[in-house]
Amino acid sequence: MATLPIIIAPDPRLKVKCKPVETVDEAISVLMADMLETMYLAPGIGLAAPQVGITKRVIVVDATGKDDDPNPIKMANPKILSASDELWTYEEGCLSLPDHYAEVERPARIKVGFLDENNAPCELEAEDLLATCIQHEMDHLDGMLFVDHISALKRNMILRKLVKAKKLQAHDAAAE
Ligand code: NI
């Protein structure tokens, strides 16, 4: 297994609509394992393939608390089969937008269909944090970030700060 570098916003590679996986083969299952390792190390509760530069419809999540046993979930071609009318609000963050958070409202319960790491079709019902996490990662597959759910004013403020942080980092690296 290997950890992969995570792309930080704003970046055009995070705005791409990803392609479906044809078959979950050895290469995709290795990608899923590497993405999980990268996510746990970060640490984060979800990661989507475009965040590591792969434009395929693959996500990994583990929304269990740090005192619980891990429950890694690997999904290729996730698709929402049903969603509750009831909404749930969570202050979301993203490994591609480090240190920024905003409240996002999404369906509280979803049923999602996907292919697992053995290419088997699966269905999963999720609620609250896990449901939010899966929806957040699925957004990445269509080039959407959590800041695309909030006001343009707040979004631009966060993106400006990220640009500034990138410039500072480049400046520091050049000074070394
Ligand atoms: Ni994210």
Coordinates of N, CA and C in Angstrom, one line a residue, residues 19-169:
K19 N -15.1 9.5 -14.6 CA -15.7 8.4 -15.4 C -16.0 7.2 -14.6
P20 N -17.1 6.5 -15.0 CA -17.5 5.2 -14.2 C -16.3 4.2 -14.4
V21 N -16.2 3.4 -13.4 CA -15.3 2.2 -13.4 C -16.0 1.1 -14.2
E22 N -15.3 0.5 -15.2 CA -15.9 -0.6 -15.9 C -16.0 -1.9 -15.1
T23 N -14.8 -2.2 -14.5 CA -14.8 -3.4 -13.6 C -13.8 -3.1 -12.5
V24 N -14.2 -3.5 -11.3 CA -13.3 -3.3 -10.2 C -12.2 -4.4 -10.3
D25 N -11.1 -4.1 -10.9 CA -10.1 -5.1 -11.1 C -9.0 -4.8 -10.0
E26 N -7.9 -5.5 -10.2 CA -6.7 -5.4 -9.3 C -6.3 -4.0 -9.1
A27 N -6.2 -3.2 -10.2 CA -5.7 -1.8 -10.2 C -6.7 -1.0 -9.3
I28 N -8.0 -1.1 -9.5 CA -8.9 -0.3 -8.8 C -8.9 -0.7 -7.3
S29 N -8.8 -2.0 -7.0 CA -8.8 -2.4 -5.6 C -7.5 -2.0 -4.9
V30 N -6.4 -1.9 -5.6 CA -5.2 -1.3 -5.0 C -5.4 0.2 -4.8
L31 N -6.0 0.9 -5.8 CA -6.3 2.3 -5.6 C -7.2 2.5 -4.4
M32 N -8.2 1.7 -4.2 CA -9.1 1.8 -3.0 C -8.3 1.7 -1.7
A33 N -7.4 0.7 -1.7 CA -6.6 0.5 -0.5 C -5.6 1.6 -0.2
D34 N -5.0 2.2 -1.3 CA -4.1 3.3 -1.1 C -4.9 4.6 -0.7
M35 N -6.1 4.7 -1.2 CA -6.9 5.9 -0.8 C -7.3 5.8 0.7
L36 N -7.6 4.6 1.1 CA -8.0 4.4 2.5 C -6.8 4.8 3.4
E37 N -5.6 4.3 3.0 CA -4.4 4.5 3.8 C -4.1 6.0 3.9
T38 N -4.3 6.7 2.7 CA -4.1 8.1 2.6 C -5.1 8.9 3.5
M39 N -6.4 8.4 3.5 CA -7.4 9.0 4.3 C -7.2 8.9 5.8
Y40 N -6.8 7.7 6.2 CA -6.5 7.5 7.7 C -5.3 8.3 8.2
L41 N -4.3 8.4 7.3 CA -3.1 9.1 7.7 C -3.4 10.6 7.8
A42 N -4.3 11.2 7.0 CA -4.5 12.6 6.8 C -4.7 13.4 8.2
P43 N -5.6 13.0 9.1 CA -6.7 12.0 9.0 C -8.0 12.6 8.5
G44 N -8.8 11.8 7.8 CA -10.1 12.2 7.4 C -11.1 11.1 7.4
I45 N -12.3 11.4 7.1 CA -13.4 10.3 7.2 C -13.9 9.9 5.8
G46 N -13.3 10.6 4.8 CA -13.7 10.2 3.4 C -12.7 10.7 2.4
L47 N -12.6 10.1 1.3 CA -11.7 10.6 0.2 C -12.3 10.1 -1.1
A48 N -12.2 10.9 -2.1 CA -12.6 10.6 -3.5 C -11.4 10.6 -4.4
A49 N -11.5 9.7 -5.4 CA -10.4 9.5 -6.3 C -9.8 10.8 -7.0
P50 N -10.7 11.7 -7.4 CA -10.2 13.0 -8.0 C -9.3 13.8 -7.0
Q51 N -9.5 13.6 -5.7 CA -8.6 14.3 -4.8 C -7.2 13.8 -4.8
V52 N -7.0 12.6 -5.4 CA -5.6 12.1 -5.6 C -5.3 12.0 -7.0
G53 N -6.0 12.8 -7.9 CA -5.7 12.9 -9.3 C -6.2 11.8 -10.2
I54 N -7.1 11.0 -9.7 CA -7.6 9.9 -10.5 C -9.1 10.2 -10.8
T55 N -9.4 10.4 -12.1 CA -10.7 10.8 -12.5 C -11.6 9.6 -12.7
K56 N -11.7 8.8 -11.7 CA -12.6 7.6 -11.8 C -13.6 7.7 -10.6
R57 N -14.8 7.1 -10.8 CA -15.8 7.2 -9.8 C -15.6 6.1 -8.6
V58 N -14.6 6.5 -7.8 CA -14.2 5.7 -6.6 C -14.2 6.5 -5.4
I59 N -14.8 6.1 -4.3 CA -14.7 6.8 -3.0 C -14.4 5.8 -1.9
V60 N -13.8 6.3 -0.8 CA -13.7 5.5 0.4 C -14.2 6.3 1.6
V61 N -14.8 5.7 2.6 CA -15.3 6.4 3.7 C -15.1 5.5 5.0
D62 N -15.0 6.2 6.1 CA -15.0 5.5 7.4 C -15.5 6.6 8.4
A63 N -16.7 6.6 8.7 CA -17.3 7.7 9.6 C -17.4 7.2 11.0
T64 N -16.7 6.2 11.4 CA -16.8 5.7 12.8 C -16.0 6.7 13.7
G65 N -16.3 6.8 14.9 CA -15.6 7.6 15.9 C -14.2 7.0 16.2
K66 N -13.3 7.9 16.7 CA -11.9 7.4 16.9 C -11.8 6.3 18.0
D67 N -12.8 6.1 18.8 CA -12.8 5.1 19.8 C -13.5 3.8 19.4
D68 N -14.1 3.8 18.2 CA -14.8 2.7 17.7 C -13.9 1.9 16.8
D69 N -14.3 0.6 16.5 CA -13.5 -0.2 15.5 C -13.7 0.4 14.2
P70 N -12.6 0.4 13.3 CA -12.8 1.0 12.0 C -13.8 0.3 11.2
N71 N -14.4 1.0 10.3 CA -15.4 0.4 9.4 C -15.2 1.0 8.0
P72 N -14.1 0.6 7.3 CA -13.8 1.1 6.0 C -14.8 0.7 5.0
I73 N -15.3 1.6 4.2 CA -16.2 1.3 3.1 C -15.6 1.8 1.8
K74 N -15.5 0.9 0.8 CA -14.9 1.2 -0.5 C -16.0 1.1 -1.6
M75 N -16.1 2.1 -2.4 CA -17.2 2.1 -3.4 C -16.7 2.5 -4.7
A76 N -17.1 1.8 -5.8 CA -17.0 2.2 -7.1 C -18.3 2.5 -7.7
N77 N -18.5 3.5 -8.5 CA -19.7 3.9 -9.2 C -20.9 4.0 -8.2
P78 N -20.7 4.8 -7.0 CA -21.8 4.9 -6.1 C -22.9 5.7 -6.7
K79 N -24.2 5.2 -6.4 CA -25.4 5.9 -7.0 C -26.4 6.0 -5.9
I80 N -27.0 7.1 -5.7 CA -28.1 7.3 -4.7 C -29.3 6.6 -5.2
L81 N -29.9 5.6 -4.5 CA -31.1 4.9 -4.9 C -32.3 5.6 -4.3
S82 N -32.2 6.1 -3.1 CA -33.3 6.8 -2.5 C -32.7 7.7 -1.4
A83 N -33.4 8.8 -1.2 CA -32.9 9.8 -0.1 C -34.1 10.3 0.6
S84 N -34.0 10.5 1.9 CA -35.1 11.0 2.8 C -35.4 12.5 2.5
D85 N -36.6 12.9 2.7 CA -37.0 14.3 2.6 C -36.4 15.0 3.8
E86 N -36.3 14.3 4.9 CA -35.7 14.9 6.1 C -34.2 15.3 5.9
L87 N -33.8 16.5 6.3 CA -32.4 16.9 6.1 C -31.6 16.8 7.4
W88 N -30.3 16.8 7.2 CA -29.4 16.8 8.4 C -28.3 17.8 8.1
T89 N -28.0 18.6 9.1 CA -27.0 19.6 8.9 C -25.7 19.2 9.6
Y90 N -24.6 19.4 8.9 CA -23.3 19.1 9.6 C -22.2 20.1 9.1
E91 N -21.3 20.4 10.0 CA -20.3 21.3 9.7 C -19.2 20.5 9.0
E92 N -19.2 20.6 7.6 CA -18.3 19.8 6.8 C -16.9 20.4 6.6
G93 N -15.9 19.5 6.5 CA -14.6 19.9 6.1 C -14.2 19.0 5.0
C94 N -13.0 19.2 4.4 CA -12.5 18.4 3.3 C -11.0 18.4 3.3
L95 N -10.4 17.3 3.0 CA -9.0 17.2 2.9 C -8.4 18.1 1.8
S96 N -9.2 18.5 0.9 CA -8.7 19.4 -0.2 C -9.0 20.8 0.1
L97 N -9.6 21.1 1.3 CA -9.8 22.5 1.7 C -9.4 22.6 3.2
P98 N -8.1 22.3 3.5 CA -7.7 22.2 4.9 C -8.0 23.4 5.7
D99 N -8.5 23.1 6.9 CA -8.7 24.2 7.9 C -10.0 25.0 7.6
H100 N -10.8 24.6 6.7 CA -12.0 25.4 6.4 C -13.2 24.5 6.6
Y101 N -14.3 25.0 7.2 CA -15.5 24.3 7.5 C -16.7 25.1 7.3
A102 N -17.8 24.5 6.9 CA -19.1 25.2 6.7 C -20.2 24.2 6.9
E103 N -21.3 24.8 7.4 CA -22.5 23.9 7.6 C -23.2 23.7 6.2
V104 N -23.5 22.4 6.0 CA -24.1 22.0 4.7 C -25.3 21.1 5.1
E105 N -26.4 21.3 4.4 CA -27.6 20.6 4.7 C -27.8 19.5 3.6
R106 N -28.0 18.3 3.9 CA -28.2 17.2 3.0 C -29.3 16.2 3.5
P107 N -29.8 15.3 2.6 CA -30.7 14.3 3.1 C -30.1 13.5 4.3
A108 N -30.9 13.3 5.3 CA -30.5 12.6 6.5 C -30.2 11.2 6.3
R109 N -31.0 10.5 5.4 CA -30.8 9.1 5.2 C -30.8 8.8 3.7
I110 N -29.9 7.9 3.3 CA -29.8 7.6 1.9 C -29.7 6.1 1.7
K111 N -30.1 5.6 0.5 CA -29.7 4.2 0.2 C -28.8 4.4 -1.1
V112 N -27.7 3.7 -1.0 CA -26.7 3.9 -2.1 C -26.3 2.5 -2.7
G113 N -26.3 2.5 -4.0 CA -25.8 1.3 -4.7 C -24.4 1.5 -5.2
F114 N -23.6 0.4 -5.2 CA -22.2 0.6 -5.7 C -21.6 -0.8 -5.9
L115 N -20.4 -0.8 -6.5 CA -19.6 -2.0 -6.6 C -18.5 -2.0 -5.5
D116 N -18.4 -3.2 -4.8 CA -17.4 -3.2 -3.8 C -16.0 -3.6 -4.4
E117 N -15.0 -3.8 -3.5 CA -13.6 -4.0 -4.0 C -13.5 -5.4 -4.7
N118 N -14.5 -6.2 -4.6 CA -14.5 -7.5 -5.4 C -15.4 -7.4 -6.6
N119 N -15.8 -6.2 -7.0 CA -16.7 -6.0 -8.2 C -18.1 -6.5 -7.9
A120 N -18.5 -6.8 -6.7 CA -19.8 -7.3 -6.4 C -20.8 -6.1 -6.2
P121 N -22.0 -6.1 -6.8 CA -22.9 -5.0 -6.6 C -23.5 -5.1 -5.2
C122 N -23.5 -3.9 -4.5 CA -23.9 -3.9 -3.1 C -24.9 -2.7 -2.9
E123 N -25.6 -2.8 -1.8 CA -26.5 -1.6 -1.4 C -26.2 -1.4 0.1
L124 N -26.2 -0.1 0.4 CA -26.0 0.3 1.8 C -27.0 1.4 2.2
E125 N -27.5 1.3 3.4 CA -28.4 2.3 3.9 C -27.5 3.1 4.9
A126 N -27.6 4.4 4.9 CA -26.7 5.2 5.8 C -27.5 6.4 6.3
E127 N -27.2 6.8 7.5 CA -27.9 8.0 8.0 C -26.8 8.9 8.7
D128 N -27.3 10.2 8.9 CA -26.5 11.2 9.6 C -25.1 11.3 9.1
L129 N -24.1 11.1 10.0 CA -22.7 11.4 9.5 C -22.3 10.6 8.3
L130 N -22.6 9.3 8.4 CA -22.2 8.4 7.3 C -22.8 8.8 6.0
A131 N -24.1 9.2 6.1 CA -24.9 9.6 4.9 C -24.3 10.9 4.3
T132 N -24.0 11.8 5.2 CA -23.3 13.1 4.8 C -22.0 12.9 4.1
C133 N -21.2 12.0 4.7 CA -19.9 11.7 4.3 C -19.9 11.1 2.8
I134 N -20.8 10.1 2.6 CA -20.9 9.5 1.3 C -21.4 10.5 0.3
Q135 N -22.4 11.4 0.6 CA -22.8 12.4 -0.3 C -21.7 13.4 -0.6
H136 N -21.0 13.8 0.4 CA -19.9 14.7 0.2 C -18.8 14.1 -0.8
E137 N -18.5 12.8 -0.6 CA -17.5 12.2 -1.5 C -18.1 12.0 -2.9
M138 N -19.3 11.7 -3.0 CA -20.0 11.5 -4.3 C -20.0 12.8 -5.1
D139 N -20.2 14.0 -4.4 CA -20.1 15.3 -5.0 C -18.7 15.5 -5.7
H140 N -17.7 15.0 -5.1 CA -16.3 15.1 -5.7 C -16.3 14.5 -7.1
L141 N -17.0 13.4 -7.3 CA -17.0 12.7 -8.5 C -17.6 13.5 -9.7
D142 N -18.4 14.5 -9.3 CA -19.0 15.4 -10.3 C -18.3 16.8 -10.2
G143 N -17.2 16.9 -9.6 CA -16.5 18.1 -9.6 C -17.0 19.1 -8.6
M144 N -17.8 18.6 -7.6 CA -18.4 19.5 -6.6 C -17.7 19.5 -5.3
L145 N -17.5 20.6 -4.7 CA -16.9 20.7 -3.4 C -18.0 21.1 -2.4
F146 N -17.7 20.9 -1.1 CA -18.8 21.3 -0.1 C -19.0 22.8 -0.2
V147 N -18.0 23.6 -0.6 CA -18.2 25.1 -0.7 C -19.2 25.5 -1.8
D148 N -19.4 24.5 -2.7 CA -20.4 24.8 -3.8 C -21.9 24.7 -3.2
H149 N -22.0 24.3 -2.0 CA -23.3 24.2 -1.4 C -23.6 25.5 -0.5
I150 N -22.6 26.4 -0.3 CA -22.8 27.5 0.5 C -22.9 28.8 -0.3
S151 N -23.1 29.9 0.3 CA -23.2 31.2 -0.4 C -21.9 31.5 -1.2
A152 N -22.0 32.2 -2.3 CA -20.9 32.6 -3.1 C -19.9 33.5 -2.3
L153 N -20.5 34.3 -1.4 CA -19.7 35.2 -0.5 C -18.7 34.3 0.4
K154 N -19.3 33.3 1.1 CA -18.5 32.5 1.9 C -17.6 31.6 1.1
R155 N -18.0 31.1 0.0 CA -17.2 30.3 -0.9 C -16.0 31.0 -1.3
N156 N -16.2 32.2 -1.8 CA -15.0 33.0 -2.3 C -14.1 33.4 -1.2
M157 N -14.6 33.6 0.0 CA -13.7 34.0 1.1 C -12.8 32.8 1.4
I158 N -13.4 31.6 1.4 CA -12.6 30.4 1.7 C -11.6 30.2 0.6
L159 N -12.0 30.3 -0.7 CA -11.1 30.0 -1.8 C -9.9 31.0 -1.8
R160 N -10.2 32.3 -1.5 CA -9.2 33.3 -1.5 C -8.1 33.0 -0.4
K161 N -8.6 32.5 0.7 CA -7.7 32.1 1.8 C -6.8 30.9 1.4
L162 N -7.4 30.0 0.6 CA -6.6 28.8 0.2 C -5.6 29.3 -0.8
V163 N -5.9 30.2 -1.7 CA -4.9 30.7 -2.7 C -3.8 31.4 -1.9
K164 N -4.1 32.2 -0.9 CA -3.1 32.9 -0.1 C -2.2 31.9 0.6
A165 N -2.8 30.8 1.1 CA -2.0 29.8 1.9 C -1.1 29.1 0.9
K166 N -1.6 28.8 -0.3 CA -0.7 28.1 -1.3 C 0.5 29.0 -1.7
K167 N 0.2 30.3 -1.9 CA 1.3 31.3 -2.2 C 2.3 31.3 -1.1
L168 N 1.9 31.4 0.1 CA 2.8 31.4 1.3 C 3.7 30.2 1.3
Q169 N 3.0 29.0 1.0 CA 3.7 27.8 1.1 C 4.8 27.7 0.0

